PDB file of C-alpha atoms in Angstrom:
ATOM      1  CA  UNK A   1     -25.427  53.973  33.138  1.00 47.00           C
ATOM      2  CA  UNK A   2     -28.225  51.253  31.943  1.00 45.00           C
ATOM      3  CA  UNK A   3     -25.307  50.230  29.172  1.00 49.00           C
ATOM      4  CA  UNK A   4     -22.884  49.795  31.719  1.00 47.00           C
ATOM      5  CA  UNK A   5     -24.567  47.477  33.966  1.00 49.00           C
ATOM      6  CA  UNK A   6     -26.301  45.622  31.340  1.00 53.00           C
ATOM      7  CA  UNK A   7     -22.644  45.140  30.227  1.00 51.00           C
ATOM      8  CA  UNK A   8     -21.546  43.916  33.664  1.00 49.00           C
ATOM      9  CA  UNK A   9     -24.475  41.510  33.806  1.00 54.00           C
ATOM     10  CA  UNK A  10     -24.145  40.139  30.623  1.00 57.00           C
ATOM     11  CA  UNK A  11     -20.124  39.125  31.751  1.00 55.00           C
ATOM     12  CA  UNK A  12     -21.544  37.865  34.891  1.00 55.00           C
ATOM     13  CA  UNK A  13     -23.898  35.772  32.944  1.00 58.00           C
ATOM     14  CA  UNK A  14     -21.835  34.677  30.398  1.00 58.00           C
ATOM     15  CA  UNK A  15     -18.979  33.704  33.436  1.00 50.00           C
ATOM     16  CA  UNK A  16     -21.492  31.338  35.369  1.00 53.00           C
ATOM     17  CA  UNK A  17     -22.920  29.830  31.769  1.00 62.00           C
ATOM     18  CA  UNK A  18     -19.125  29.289  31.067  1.00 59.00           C
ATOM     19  CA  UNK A  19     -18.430  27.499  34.912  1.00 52.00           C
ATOM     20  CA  UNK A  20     -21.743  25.342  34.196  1.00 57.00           C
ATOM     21  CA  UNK A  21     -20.559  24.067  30.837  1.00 60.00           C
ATOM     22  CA  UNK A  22     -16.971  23.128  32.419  1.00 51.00           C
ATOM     23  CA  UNK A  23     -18.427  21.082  35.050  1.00 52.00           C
ATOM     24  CA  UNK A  24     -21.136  19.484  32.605  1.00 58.00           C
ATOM     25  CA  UNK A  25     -18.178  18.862  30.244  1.00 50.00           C
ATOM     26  CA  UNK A  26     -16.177  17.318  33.134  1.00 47.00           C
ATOM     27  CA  UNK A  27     -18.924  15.380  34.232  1.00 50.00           C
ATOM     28  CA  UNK A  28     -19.750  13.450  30.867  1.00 56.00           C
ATOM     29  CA  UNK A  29     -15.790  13.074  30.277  1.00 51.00           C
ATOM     30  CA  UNK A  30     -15.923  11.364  33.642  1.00 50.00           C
ATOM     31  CA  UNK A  31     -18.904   9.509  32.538  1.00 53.00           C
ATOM     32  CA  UNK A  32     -16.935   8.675  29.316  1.00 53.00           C
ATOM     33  CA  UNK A  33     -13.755   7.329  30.607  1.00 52.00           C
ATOM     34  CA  UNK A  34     -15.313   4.717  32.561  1.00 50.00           C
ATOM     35  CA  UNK A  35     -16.741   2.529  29.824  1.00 56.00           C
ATOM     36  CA  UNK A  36     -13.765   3.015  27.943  1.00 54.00           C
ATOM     37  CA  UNK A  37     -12.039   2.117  31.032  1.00 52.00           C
ATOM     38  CA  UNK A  38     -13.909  -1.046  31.246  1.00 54.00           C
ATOM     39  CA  UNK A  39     -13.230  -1.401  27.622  1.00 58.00           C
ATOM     40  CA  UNK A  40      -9.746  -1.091  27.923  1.00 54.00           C
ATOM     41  CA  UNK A  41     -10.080  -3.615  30.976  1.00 57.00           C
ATOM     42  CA  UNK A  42     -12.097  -6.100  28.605  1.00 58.00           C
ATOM     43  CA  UNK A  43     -15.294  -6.251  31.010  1.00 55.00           C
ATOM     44  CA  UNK A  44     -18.286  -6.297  30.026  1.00 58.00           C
ATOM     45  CA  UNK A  45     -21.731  -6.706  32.119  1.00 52.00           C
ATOM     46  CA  UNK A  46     -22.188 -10.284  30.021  1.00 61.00           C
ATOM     47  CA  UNK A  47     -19.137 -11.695  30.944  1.00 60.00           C
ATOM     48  CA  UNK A  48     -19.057 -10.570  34.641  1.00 53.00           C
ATOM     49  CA  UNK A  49     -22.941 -12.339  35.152  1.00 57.00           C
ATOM     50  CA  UNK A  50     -21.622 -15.624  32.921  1.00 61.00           C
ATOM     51  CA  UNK A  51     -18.719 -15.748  35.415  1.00 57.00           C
ATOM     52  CA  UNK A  52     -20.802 -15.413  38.542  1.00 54.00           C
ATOM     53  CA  UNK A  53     -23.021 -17.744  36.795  1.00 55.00           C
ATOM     54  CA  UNK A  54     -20.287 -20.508  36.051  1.00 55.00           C
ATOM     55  CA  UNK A  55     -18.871 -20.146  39.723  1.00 53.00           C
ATOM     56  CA  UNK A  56     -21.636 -22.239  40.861  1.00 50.00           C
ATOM     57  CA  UNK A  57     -20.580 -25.410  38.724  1.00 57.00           C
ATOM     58  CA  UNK A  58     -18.154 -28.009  39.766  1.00 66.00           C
ATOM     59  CA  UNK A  59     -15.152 -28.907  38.463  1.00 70.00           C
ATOM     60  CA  UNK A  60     -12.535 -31.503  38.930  1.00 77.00           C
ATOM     61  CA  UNK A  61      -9.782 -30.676  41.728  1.00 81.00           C
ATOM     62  CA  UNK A  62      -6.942 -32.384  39.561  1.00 86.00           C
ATOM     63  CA  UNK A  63      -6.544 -30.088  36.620  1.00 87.00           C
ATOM     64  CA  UNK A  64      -5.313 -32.458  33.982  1.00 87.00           C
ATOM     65  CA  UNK A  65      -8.966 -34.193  34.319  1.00 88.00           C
ATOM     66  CA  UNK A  66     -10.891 -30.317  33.443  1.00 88.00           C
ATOM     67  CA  UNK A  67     -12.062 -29.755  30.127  1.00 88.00           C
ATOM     68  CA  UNK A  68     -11.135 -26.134  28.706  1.00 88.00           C
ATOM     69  CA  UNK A  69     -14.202 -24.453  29.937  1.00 89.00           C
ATOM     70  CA  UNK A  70     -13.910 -25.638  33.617  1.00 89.00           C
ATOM     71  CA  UNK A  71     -10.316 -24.710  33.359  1.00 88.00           C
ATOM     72  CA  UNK A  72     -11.075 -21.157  32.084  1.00 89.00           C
ATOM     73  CA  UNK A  73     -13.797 -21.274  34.495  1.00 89.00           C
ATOM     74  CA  UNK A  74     -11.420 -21.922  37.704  1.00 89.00           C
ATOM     75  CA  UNK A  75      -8.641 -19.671  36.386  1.00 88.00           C
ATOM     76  CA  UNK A  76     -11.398 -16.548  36.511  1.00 88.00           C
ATOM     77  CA  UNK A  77     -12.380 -18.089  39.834  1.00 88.00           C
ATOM     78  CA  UNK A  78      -8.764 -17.360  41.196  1.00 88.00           C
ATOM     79  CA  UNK A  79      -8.086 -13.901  39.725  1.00 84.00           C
ATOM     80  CA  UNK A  80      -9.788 -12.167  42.658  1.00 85.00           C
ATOM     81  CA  UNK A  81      -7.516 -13.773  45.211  1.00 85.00           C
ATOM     82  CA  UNK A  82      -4.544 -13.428  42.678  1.00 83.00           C
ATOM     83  CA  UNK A  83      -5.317  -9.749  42.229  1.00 79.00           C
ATOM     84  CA  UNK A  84      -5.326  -8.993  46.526  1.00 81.00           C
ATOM     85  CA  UNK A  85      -1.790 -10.871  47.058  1.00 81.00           C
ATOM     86  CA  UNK A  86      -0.706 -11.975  49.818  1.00 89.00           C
ATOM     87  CA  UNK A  87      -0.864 -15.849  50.795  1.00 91.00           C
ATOM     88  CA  UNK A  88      -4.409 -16.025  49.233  1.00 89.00           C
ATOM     89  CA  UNK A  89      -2.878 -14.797  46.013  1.00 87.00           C
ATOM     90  CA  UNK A  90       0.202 -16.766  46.332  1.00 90.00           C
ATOM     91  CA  UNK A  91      -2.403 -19.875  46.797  1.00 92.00           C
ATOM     92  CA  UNK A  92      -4.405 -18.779  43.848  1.00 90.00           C
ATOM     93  CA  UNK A  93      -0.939 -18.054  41.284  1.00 91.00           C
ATOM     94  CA  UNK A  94      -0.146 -21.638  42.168  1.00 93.00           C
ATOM     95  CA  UNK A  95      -3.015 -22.967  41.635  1.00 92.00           C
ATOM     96  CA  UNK A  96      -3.604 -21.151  38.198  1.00 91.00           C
ATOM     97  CA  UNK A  97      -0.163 -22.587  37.425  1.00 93.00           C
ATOM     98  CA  UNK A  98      -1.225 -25.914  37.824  1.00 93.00           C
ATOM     99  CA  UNK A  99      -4.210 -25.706  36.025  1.00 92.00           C
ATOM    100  CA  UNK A 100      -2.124 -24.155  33.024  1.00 92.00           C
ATOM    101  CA  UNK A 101       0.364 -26.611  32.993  1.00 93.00           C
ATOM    102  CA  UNK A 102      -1.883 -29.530  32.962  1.00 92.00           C
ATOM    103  CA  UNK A 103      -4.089 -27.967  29.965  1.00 91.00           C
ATOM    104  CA  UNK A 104      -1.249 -27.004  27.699  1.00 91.00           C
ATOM    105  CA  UNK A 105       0.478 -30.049  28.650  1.00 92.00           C
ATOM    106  CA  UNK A 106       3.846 -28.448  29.850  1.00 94.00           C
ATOM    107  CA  UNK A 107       6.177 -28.418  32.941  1.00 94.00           C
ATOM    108  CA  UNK A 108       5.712 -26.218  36.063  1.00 93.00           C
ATOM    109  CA  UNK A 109       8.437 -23.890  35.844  1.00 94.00           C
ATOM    110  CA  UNK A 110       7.068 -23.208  32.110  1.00 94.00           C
ATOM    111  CA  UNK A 111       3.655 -22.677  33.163  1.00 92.00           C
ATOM    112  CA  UNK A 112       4.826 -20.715  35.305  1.00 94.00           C
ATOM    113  CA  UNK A 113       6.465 -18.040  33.387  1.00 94.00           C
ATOM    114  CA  UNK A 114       3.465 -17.950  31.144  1.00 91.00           C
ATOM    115  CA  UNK A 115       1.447 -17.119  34.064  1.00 90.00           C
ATOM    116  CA  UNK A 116       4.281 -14.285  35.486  1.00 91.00           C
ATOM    117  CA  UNK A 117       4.756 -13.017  31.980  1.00 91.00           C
ATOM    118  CA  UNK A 118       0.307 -12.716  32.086  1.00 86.00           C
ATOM    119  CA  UNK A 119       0.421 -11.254  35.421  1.00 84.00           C
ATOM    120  CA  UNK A 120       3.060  -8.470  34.523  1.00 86.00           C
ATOM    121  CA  UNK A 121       1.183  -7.554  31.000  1.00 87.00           C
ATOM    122  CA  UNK A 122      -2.343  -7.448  33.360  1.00 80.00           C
ATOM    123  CA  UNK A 123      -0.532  -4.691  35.778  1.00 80.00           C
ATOM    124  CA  UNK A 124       0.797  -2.710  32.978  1.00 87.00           C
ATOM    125  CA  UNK A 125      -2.241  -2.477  31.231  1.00 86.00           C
ATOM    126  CA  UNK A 126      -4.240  -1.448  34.534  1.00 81.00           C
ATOM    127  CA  UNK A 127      -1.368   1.020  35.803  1.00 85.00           C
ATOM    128  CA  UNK A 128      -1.163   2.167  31.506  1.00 89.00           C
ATOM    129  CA  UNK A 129      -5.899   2.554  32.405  1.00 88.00           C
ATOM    130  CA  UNK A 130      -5.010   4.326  36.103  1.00 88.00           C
ATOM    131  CA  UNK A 131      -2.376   6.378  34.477  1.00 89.00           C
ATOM    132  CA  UNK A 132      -5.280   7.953  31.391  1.00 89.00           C
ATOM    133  CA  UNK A 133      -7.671   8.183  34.042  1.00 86.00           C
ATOM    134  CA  UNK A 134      -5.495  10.214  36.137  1.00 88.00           C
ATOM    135  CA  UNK A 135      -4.306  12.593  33.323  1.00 88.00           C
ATOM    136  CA  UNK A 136      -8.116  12.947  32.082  1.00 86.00           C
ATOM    137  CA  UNK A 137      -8.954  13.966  35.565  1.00 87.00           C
ATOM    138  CA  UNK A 138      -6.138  16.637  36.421  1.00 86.00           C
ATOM    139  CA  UNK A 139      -7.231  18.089  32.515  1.00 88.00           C
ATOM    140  CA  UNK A 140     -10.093  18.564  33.531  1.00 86.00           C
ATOM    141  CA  UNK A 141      -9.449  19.802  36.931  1.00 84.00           C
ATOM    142  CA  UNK A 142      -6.832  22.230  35.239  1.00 84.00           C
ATOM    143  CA  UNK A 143      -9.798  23.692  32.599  1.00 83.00           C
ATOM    144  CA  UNK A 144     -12.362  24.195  35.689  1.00 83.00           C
ATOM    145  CA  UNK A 145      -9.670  25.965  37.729  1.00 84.00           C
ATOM    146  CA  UNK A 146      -8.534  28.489  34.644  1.00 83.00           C
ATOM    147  CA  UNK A 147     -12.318  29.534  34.284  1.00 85.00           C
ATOM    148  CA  UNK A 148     -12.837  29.713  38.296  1.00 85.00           C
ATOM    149  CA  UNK A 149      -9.931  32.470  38.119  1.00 84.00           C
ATOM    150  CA  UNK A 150     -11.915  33.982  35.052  1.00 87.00           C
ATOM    151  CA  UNK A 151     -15.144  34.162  36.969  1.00 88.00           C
ATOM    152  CA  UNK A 152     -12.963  35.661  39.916  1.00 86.00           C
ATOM    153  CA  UNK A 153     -11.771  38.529  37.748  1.00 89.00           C
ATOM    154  CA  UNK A 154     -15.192  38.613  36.512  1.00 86.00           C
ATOM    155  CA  UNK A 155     -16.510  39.164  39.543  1.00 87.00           C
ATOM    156  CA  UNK A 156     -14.108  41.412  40.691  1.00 88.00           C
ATOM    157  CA  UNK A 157     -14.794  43.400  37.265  1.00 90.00           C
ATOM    158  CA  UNK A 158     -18.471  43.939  38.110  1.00 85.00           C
ATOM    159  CA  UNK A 159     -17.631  44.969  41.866  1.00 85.00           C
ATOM    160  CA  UNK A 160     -15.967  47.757  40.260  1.00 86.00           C
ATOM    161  CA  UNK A 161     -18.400  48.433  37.791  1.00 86.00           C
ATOM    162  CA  UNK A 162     -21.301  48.564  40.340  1.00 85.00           C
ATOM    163  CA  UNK A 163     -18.904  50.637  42.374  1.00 83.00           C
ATOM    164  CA  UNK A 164     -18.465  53.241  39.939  1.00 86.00           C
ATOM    165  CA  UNK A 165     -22.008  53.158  38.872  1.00 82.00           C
ATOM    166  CA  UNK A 166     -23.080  53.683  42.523  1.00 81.00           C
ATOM    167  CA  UNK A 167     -20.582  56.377  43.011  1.00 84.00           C
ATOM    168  CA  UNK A 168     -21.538  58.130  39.623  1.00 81.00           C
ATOM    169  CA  UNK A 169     -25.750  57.680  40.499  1.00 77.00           C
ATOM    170  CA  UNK A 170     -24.773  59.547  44.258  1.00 73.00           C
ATOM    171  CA  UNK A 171     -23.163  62.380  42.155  1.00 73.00           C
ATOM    172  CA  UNK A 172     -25.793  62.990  39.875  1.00 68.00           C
ATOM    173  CA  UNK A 173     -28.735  63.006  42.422  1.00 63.00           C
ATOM    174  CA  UNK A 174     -26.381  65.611  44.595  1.00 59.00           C
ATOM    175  CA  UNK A 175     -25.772  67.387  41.608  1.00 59.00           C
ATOM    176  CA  UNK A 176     -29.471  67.509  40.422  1.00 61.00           C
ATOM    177  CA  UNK A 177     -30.465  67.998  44.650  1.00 61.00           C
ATOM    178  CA  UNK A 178     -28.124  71.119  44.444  1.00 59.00           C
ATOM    179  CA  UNK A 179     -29.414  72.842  41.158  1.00 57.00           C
TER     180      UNK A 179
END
């Protein structure tokens, strides 16, 4: 009888050892994916405080009269409008147009495509990041749901060994009561 339930317990055991190594192995793969997110997304903690940093400067309104840096500068300041659409990022694609046109000394409608052909590469990439993400997560998900259906049938193992242990234990003392 000790064997059995020793048994039992060690499966119970070993079940909620197994469920607390899923979710710490979910957790850090979680914790994982987002640098490499970031990586993929080519941000880094530098770069974002630089930016915030270089927002404060001024810079010519007529792009032709920027130097390189101010025009990088005011192109990063319009990719947050750019990126929420609308009017504001209708506003912000022309304006990035302009500034590209005047710095690589080209005409509108050529600046233009460059900046349509940057804008489609910049979704695909972040749908191609969303898309890993998502697959990562339902992995995961899919491994912590196959061992909570193992610890279920574990469970359900050691009802029925504590059951039949009980029931065995109740025999024995009326046996031994009886004799």
């Amino acid at each position: 009888m000790y064997l059995l339930t020793s048994a039992v317990g060690g499966i119970i055991g070993g079940a909620f050892r197994t469920v607390g190594s899923v979710a710490s192995a979910a957790g850090t793969g979680i914790g994982a994916a987002a640098p490499k997110v970031a990586d993929v997304a080519n941000v880094d903690v530098t770069d974002v405080r630089a930016e915030a940093a270089q927002y404060l400067s001024d810079a010519p309104s007529d792009p032709a009269q920027m130097t390189p840096e101010q025009a990088q500068k005011e192109i990063a300041k319009e990719l947050p409008a750019l990126a929420k659409g609308g009017q504001d990022g209708a506003q912000a694609e022309s304006r990035i147009v302009d500034i590209v046109a005047a710095q690589r000394k080209i005409s509108r409608p050529e600046a233009q495509a460059q900046v349509t052909r940057a804008k489609a590469q910049f979704v695909q990439t972040k749908n191609k990041t969303i898309e890993t993400a998502k697959s990562a997560t339902d992995t995961a998900a899919g491994a912590a749901a196959g061992t909570s259906f193992m610890i279920v049938i574990a469970l359900l193992i050691g009802a029925a060994a504590a059951g039949f242990g009980a029931t065995t234990a109740a025999r024995r003392r009326v046996y031994t009561d009886a004799v």
